Coordinates of C-alpha atoms and ligand atoms in Angstrom, one line a residue:
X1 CA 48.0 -51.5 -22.1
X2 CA 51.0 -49.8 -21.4
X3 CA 51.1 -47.2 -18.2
X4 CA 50.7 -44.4 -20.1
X5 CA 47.9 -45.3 -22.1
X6 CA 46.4 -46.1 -18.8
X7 CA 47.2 -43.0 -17.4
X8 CA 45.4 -41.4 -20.2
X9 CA 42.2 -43.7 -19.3
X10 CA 42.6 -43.0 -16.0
X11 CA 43.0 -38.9 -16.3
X12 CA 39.6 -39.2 -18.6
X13 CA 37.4 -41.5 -16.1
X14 CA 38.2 -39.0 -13.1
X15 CA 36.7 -36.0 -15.3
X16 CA 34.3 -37.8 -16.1
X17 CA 33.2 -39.0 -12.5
X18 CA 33.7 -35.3 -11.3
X19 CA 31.6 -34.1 -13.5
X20 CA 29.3 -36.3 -13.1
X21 CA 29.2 -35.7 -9.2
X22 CA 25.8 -33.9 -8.3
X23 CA 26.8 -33.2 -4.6
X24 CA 29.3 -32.8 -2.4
X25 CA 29.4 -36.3 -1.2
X26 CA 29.3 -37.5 -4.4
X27 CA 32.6 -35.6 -5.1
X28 CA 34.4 -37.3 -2.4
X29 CA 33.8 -40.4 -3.2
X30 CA 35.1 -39.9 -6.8
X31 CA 38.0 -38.4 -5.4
X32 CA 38.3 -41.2 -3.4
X33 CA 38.3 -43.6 -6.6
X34 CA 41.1 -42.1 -8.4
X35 CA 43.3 -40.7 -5.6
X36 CA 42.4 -42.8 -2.5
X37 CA 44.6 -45.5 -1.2
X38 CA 43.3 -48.0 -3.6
X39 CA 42.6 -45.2 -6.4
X40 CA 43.1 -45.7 -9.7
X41 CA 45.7 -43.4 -10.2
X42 CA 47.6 -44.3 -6.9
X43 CA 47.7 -47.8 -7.9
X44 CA 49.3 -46.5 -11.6
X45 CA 51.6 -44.2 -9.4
X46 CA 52.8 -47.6 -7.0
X47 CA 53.6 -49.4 -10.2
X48 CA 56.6 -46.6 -11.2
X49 CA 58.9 -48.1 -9.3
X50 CA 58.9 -51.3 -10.7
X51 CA 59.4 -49.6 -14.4
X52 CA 62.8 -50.2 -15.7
X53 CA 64.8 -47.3 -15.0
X54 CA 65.2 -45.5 -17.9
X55 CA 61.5 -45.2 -18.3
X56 CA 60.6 -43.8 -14.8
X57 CA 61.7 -40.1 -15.8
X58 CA 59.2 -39.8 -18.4
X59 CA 56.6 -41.7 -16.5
X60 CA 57.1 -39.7 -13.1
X61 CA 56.6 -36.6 -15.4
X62 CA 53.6 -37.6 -17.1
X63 CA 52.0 -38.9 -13.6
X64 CA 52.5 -35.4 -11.7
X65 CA 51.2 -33.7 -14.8
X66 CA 47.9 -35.7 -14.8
X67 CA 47.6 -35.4 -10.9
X68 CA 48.0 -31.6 -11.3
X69 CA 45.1 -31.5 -14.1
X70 CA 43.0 -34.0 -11.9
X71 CA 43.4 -32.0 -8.9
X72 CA 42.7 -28.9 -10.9
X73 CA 39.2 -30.8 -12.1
X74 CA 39.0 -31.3 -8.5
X75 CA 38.8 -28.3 -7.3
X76 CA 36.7 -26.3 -9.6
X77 CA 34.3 -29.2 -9.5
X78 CA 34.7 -28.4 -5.9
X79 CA 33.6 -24.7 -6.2
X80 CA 30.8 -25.4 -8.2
X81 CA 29.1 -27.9 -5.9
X82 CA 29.6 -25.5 -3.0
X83 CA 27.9 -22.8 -4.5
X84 CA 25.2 -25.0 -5.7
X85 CA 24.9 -26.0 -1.7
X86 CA 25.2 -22.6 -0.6
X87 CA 21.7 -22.1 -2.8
X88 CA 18.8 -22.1 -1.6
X89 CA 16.9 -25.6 -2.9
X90 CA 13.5 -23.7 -2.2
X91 CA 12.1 -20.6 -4.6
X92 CA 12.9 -17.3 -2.5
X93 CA 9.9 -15.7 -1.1
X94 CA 10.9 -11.9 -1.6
X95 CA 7.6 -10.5 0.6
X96 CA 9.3 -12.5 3.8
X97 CA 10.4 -9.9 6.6
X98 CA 14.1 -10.1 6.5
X99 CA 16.2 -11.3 8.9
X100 CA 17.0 -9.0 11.8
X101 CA 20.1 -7.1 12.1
X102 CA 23.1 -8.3 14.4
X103 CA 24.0 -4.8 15.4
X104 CA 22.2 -1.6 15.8
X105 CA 18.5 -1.0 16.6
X106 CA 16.1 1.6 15.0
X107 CA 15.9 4.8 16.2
X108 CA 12.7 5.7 18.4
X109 CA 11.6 8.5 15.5
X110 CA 11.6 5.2 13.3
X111 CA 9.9 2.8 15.5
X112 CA 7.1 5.4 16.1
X113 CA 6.7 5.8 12.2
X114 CA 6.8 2.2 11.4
X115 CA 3.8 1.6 13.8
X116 CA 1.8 4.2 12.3
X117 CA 2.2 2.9 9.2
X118 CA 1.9 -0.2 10.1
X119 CA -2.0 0.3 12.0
X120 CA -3.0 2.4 8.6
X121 CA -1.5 -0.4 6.2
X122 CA -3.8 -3.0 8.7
X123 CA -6.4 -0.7 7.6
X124 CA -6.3 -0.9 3.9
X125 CA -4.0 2.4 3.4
X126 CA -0.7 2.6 0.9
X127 CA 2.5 4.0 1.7
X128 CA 3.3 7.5 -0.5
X129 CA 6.4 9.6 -0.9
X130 CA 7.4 13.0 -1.7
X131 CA 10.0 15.5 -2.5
X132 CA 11.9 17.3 0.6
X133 CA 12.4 20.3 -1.9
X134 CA 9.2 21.7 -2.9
X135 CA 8.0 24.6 -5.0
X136 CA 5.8 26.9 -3.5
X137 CA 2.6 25.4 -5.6
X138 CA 2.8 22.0 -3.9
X139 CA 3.2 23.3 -0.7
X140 CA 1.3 26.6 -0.6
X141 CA -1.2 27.3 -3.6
X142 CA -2.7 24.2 -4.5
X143 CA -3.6 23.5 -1.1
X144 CA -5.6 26.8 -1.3
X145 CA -2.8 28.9 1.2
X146 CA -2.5 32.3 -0.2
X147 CA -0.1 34.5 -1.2
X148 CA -0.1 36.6 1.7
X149 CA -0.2 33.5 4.5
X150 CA 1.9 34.2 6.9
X151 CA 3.5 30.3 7.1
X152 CA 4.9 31.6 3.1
X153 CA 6.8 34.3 4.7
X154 CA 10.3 33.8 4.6
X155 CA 11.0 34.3 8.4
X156 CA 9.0 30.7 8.3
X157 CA 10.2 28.9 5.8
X158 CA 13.8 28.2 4.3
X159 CA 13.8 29.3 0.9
X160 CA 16.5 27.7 -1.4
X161 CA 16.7 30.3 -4.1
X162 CA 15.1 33.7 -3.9
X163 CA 14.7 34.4 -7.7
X164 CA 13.2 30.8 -8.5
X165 CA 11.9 30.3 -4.7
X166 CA 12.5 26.4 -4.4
X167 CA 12.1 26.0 -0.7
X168 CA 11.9 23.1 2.2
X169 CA 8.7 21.6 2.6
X170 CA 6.8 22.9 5.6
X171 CA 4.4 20.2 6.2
X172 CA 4.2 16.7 4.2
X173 CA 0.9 18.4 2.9
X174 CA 2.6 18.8 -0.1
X175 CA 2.4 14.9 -0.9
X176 CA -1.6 14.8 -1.1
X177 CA -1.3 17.4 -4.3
X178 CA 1.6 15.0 -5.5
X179 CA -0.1 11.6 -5.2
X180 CA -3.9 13.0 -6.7
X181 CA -2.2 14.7 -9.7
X182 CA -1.2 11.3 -10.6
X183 CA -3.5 9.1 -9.3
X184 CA -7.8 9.2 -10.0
X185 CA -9.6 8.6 -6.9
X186 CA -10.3 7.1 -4.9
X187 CA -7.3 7.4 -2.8
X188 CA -6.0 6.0 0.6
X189 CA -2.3 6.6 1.8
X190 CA 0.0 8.1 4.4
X191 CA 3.1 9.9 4.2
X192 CA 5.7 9.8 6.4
X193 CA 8.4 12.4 5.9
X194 CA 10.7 15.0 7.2
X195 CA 9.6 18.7 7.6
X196 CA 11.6 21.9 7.6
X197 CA 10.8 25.1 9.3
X198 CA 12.6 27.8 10.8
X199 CA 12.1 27.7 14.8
X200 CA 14.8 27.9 16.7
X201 CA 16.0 24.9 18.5
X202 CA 14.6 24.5 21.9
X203 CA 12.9 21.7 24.2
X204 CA 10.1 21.4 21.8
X205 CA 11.0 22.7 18.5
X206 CA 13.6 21.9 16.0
X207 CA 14.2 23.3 12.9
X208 CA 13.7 20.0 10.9
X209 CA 11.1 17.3 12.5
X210 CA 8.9 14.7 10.6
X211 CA 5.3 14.0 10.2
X212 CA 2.8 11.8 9.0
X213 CA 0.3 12.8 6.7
X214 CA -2.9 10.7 5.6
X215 CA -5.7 11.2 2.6
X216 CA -8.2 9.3 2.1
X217 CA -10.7 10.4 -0.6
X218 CA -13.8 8.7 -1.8
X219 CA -17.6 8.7 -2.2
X220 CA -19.4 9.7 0.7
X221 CA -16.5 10.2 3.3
X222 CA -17.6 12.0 6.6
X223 CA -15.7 13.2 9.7
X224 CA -17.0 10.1 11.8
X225 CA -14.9 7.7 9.4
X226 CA -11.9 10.3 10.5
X227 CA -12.7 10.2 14.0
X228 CA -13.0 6.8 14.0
X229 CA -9.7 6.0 12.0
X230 CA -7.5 8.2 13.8
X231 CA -9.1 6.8 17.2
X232 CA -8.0 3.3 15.9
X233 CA -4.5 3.9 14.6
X234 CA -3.6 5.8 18.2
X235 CA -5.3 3.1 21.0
X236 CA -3.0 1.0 18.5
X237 CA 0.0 3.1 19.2
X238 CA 0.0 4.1 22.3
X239 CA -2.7 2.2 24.1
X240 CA -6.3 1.7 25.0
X241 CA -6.6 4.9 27.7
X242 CA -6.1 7.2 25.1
X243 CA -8.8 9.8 24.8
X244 CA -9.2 12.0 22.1
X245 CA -10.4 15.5 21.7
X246 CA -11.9 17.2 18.0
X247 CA -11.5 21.0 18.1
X248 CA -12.5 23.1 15.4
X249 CA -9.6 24.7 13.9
X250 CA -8.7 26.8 10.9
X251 CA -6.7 25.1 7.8
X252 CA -6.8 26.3 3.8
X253 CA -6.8 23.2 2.4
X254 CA -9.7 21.8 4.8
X255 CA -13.7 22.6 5.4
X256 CA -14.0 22.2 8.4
X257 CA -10.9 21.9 9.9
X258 CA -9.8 20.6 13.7
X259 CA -6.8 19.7 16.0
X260 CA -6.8 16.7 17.4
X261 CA -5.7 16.7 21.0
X262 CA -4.5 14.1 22.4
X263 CA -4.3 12.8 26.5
X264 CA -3.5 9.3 28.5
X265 CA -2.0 8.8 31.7
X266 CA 1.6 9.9 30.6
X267 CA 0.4 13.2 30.0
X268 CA -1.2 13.9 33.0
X269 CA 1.6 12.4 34.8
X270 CA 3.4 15.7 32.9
X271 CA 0.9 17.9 34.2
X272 CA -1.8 18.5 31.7
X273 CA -4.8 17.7 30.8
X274 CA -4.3 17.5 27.1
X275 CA -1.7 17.5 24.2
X276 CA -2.2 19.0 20.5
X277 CA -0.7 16.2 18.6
X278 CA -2.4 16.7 15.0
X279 CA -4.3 18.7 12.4
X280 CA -7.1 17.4 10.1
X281 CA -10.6 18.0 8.3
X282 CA -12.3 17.5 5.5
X283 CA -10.6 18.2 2.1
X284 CA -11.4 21.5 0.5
X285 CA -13.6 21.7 -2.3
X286 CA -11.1 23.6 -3.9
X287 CA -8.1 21.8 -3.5
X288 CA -10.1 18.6 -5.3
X289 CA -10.6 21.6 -7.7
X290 CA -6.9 22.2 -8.1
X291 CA -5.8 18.6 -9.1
X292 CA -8.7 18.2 -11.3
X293 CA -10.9 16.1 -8.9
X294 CA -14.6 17.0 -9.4
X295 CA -15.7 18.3 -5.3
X296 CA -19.6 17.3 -6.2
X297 CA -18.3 13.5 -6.6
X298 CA -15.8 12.8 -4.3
X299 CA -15.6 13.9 -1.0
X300 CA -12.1 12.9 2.0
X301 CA -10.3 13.9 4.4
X302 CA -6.7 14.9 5.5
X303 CA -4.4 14.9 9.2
X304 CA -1.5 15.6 9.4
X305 CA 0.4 14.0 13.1
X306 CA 3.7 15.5 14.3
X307 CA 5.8 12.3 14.9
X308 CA 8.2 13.5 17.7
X309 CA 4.9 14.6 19.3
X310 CA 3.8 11.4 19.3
X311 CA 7.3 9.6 20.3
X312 CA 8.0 12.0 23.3
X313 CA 4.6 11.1 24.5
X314 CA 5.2 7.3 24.3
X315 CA 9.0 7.3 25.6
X316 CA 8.1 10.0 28.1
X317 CA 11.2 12.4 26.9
X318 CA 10.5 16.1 27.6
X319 CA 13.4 17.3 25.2
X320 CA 12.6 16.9 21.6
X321 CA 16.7 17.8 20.7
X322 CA 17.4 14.2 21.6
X323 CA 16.0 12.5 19.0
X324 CA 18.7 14.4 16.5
X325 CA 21.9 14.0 18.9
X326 CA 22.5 10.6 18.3
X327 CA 24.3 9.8 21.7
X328 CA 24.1 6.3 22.2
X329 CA 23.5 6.5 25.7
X330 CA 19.8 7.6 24.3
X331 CA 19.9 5.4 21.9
X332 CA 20.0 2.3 24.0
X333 CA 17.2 2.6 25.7
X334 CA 14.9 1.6 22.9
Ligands
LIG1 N1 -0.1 20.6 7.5 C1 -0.5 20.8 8.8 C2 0.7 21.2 9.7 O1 1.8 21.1 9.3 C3 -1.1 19.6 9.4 C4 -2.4 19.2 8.7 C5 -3.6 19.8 9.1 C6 -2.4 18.3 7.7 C7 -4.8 19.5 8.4 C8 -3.6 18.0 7.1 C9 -4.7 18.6 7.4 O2 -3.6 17.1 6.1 O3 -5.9 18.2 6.8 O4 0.5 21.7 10.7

């Protein structure tokens, strides 16, 4: 066979064997076969020199234009077996917690909310979303507030557009209308989400601050299975000395209605005896009215905690601004 019939042969067999590698191992050692010290191709390239002369120009050529095609093979060969490594063998498991990040850390507000949620998700509740923008029906009249409530006047709450009157939500109240006009009961969730009102800034208030809002609607729901929840989620959150304190309250959208008040031993290191740190009750008859949920069936009820409450009273920080300054100085302490 002449040299460049087997140059041909050889040029063939090396794709061949490339392509036939399943690894990257496997790769290697092909290459090794063709282009190795004993290769097939380096023992065609040592015989060159013993071609007569006038042949080797042609020869030389066709040699360096296989070895550029076989290194070519080579190397896209190469890529593919690399990203075939680079794959994971296994079927991904989506639902595993991913892996942490290198930099950063999550802001207190968010470390708060994620434990919330995460003692109501142990107890069988879903996670529900909102709208920031609201209209005045999913924050004010379906949940039974009137026309003439004060918390509709405008020194209160930010009104977009005065003609139309999209506004800010107020409270992630709101969210209960949303989730049981689409949803039949019964109904679990909370809802945490950022609120808007217009205080002034000072060491407690801000104009935007976030909440956590629950529902829970079934058959037969009574204020012990609230007491009881709410008295679970916090020991969870912020320890086993916390007491808890019902007091009857006034809200539209519940019958009856009570603040929860709140106190451990970081509050009375602050001085008091006891912190206001939610609002809740039974949900109105008329609110199930509004979304088309029959009151003589189902029964629930509603809270609604303020999360920087909560987070000041964990961390011990007495200036609620902090949370929204985003010096890292702060930061780093969580
Ligand atoms: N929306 C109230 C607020 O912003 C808190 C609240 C009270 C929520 C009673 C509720 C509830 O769901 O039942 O102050």
């Amino acid at each position: 066979m002449s040299l460049l019939n087997e140059l041909e042969a050889v040029k063939a067999g090396a794709l061949v064997a490339f392509g036939a590698a399943t690894d990257l191992p496997g790769l290697d050692q092909a290459k090794g076969a063709v282009l190795g010290g004993d290769g097939r191709f380096t023992v065609l390239l040592k015989q060159l020199g013993s071609l007569p002369k006038e042949e080797r120009p042609a020869v030389g050529k066709a040699l360096n234009a296989v070895k550029v095609e076989i290194e070519a093979a080579l190397g896209a060969r190469r890529a593919e077996l690399e990203l075939k490594a680079a794959l994971p063998t296994e079927p991904t498991d989506f639902t595993l917690p991913g892996r942490r990040r290198a930099v950063g850390r999550l802001h207190p507000l968010t470390e708060v909310t994620d434990d919330i949620v995460r003692a109501f998700r142990k107890l069988g509740f879903a996670v529900a979303d909102g709208p920031e923008i609201e209209d005045e029906y999913h924050c004010f009249d379906a949940l039974n507030t009137p026309a003439d409530h004060p918390a509709r006047d405008s020194q209160d709450t930010f009104f977009l557009d005065a003609a139309s009157r999209p506004l800010l939500r107020t409270h992630t109240s709101s969210v209960q209308i949303r989730v049981m006009e689409k949803m039949p009961p019964p109904i679990r969730i909370v809802v945490p989400g950022r609120v808007f009102r217009r205080d002034n800034a000072d060491a407690t208030h801000n104009p935007t601050f976030h909440q956590i809002e629950g529902l829970y609607v079934d058959r037969g729901v009574t204020v012990g299975d609230l007491k009881g929840t709410v008295e679970a989620v916090f020991r969870e959150v912020l320890g086993n000395d916390v007491k808890l304190r019902f007091r009857p309250h006034y809200f539209s959208y519940t019958e009856p209605s009570l603040e929860i008040d709140f106190t451990n031993a970081l509050v009375r290191k602050l001085g008091k005896e006891w912190l206001e740190i939610a609002g809740c009750g039974m949900v109105h008859p008329q609110v199930f009215e509004n979304v088309g949920y029959d009151p003589e069936v189902w029964s629930g009820w509603a809270f609604g905690f303020g999360i920087e409450r909560i987070a000041m009273l964990r961390y011990g920080i007495t200036d609620i601004r902090l949370f929204y300054e985003n010096d890292v100085r702060f930061l780093r302490q969580f």
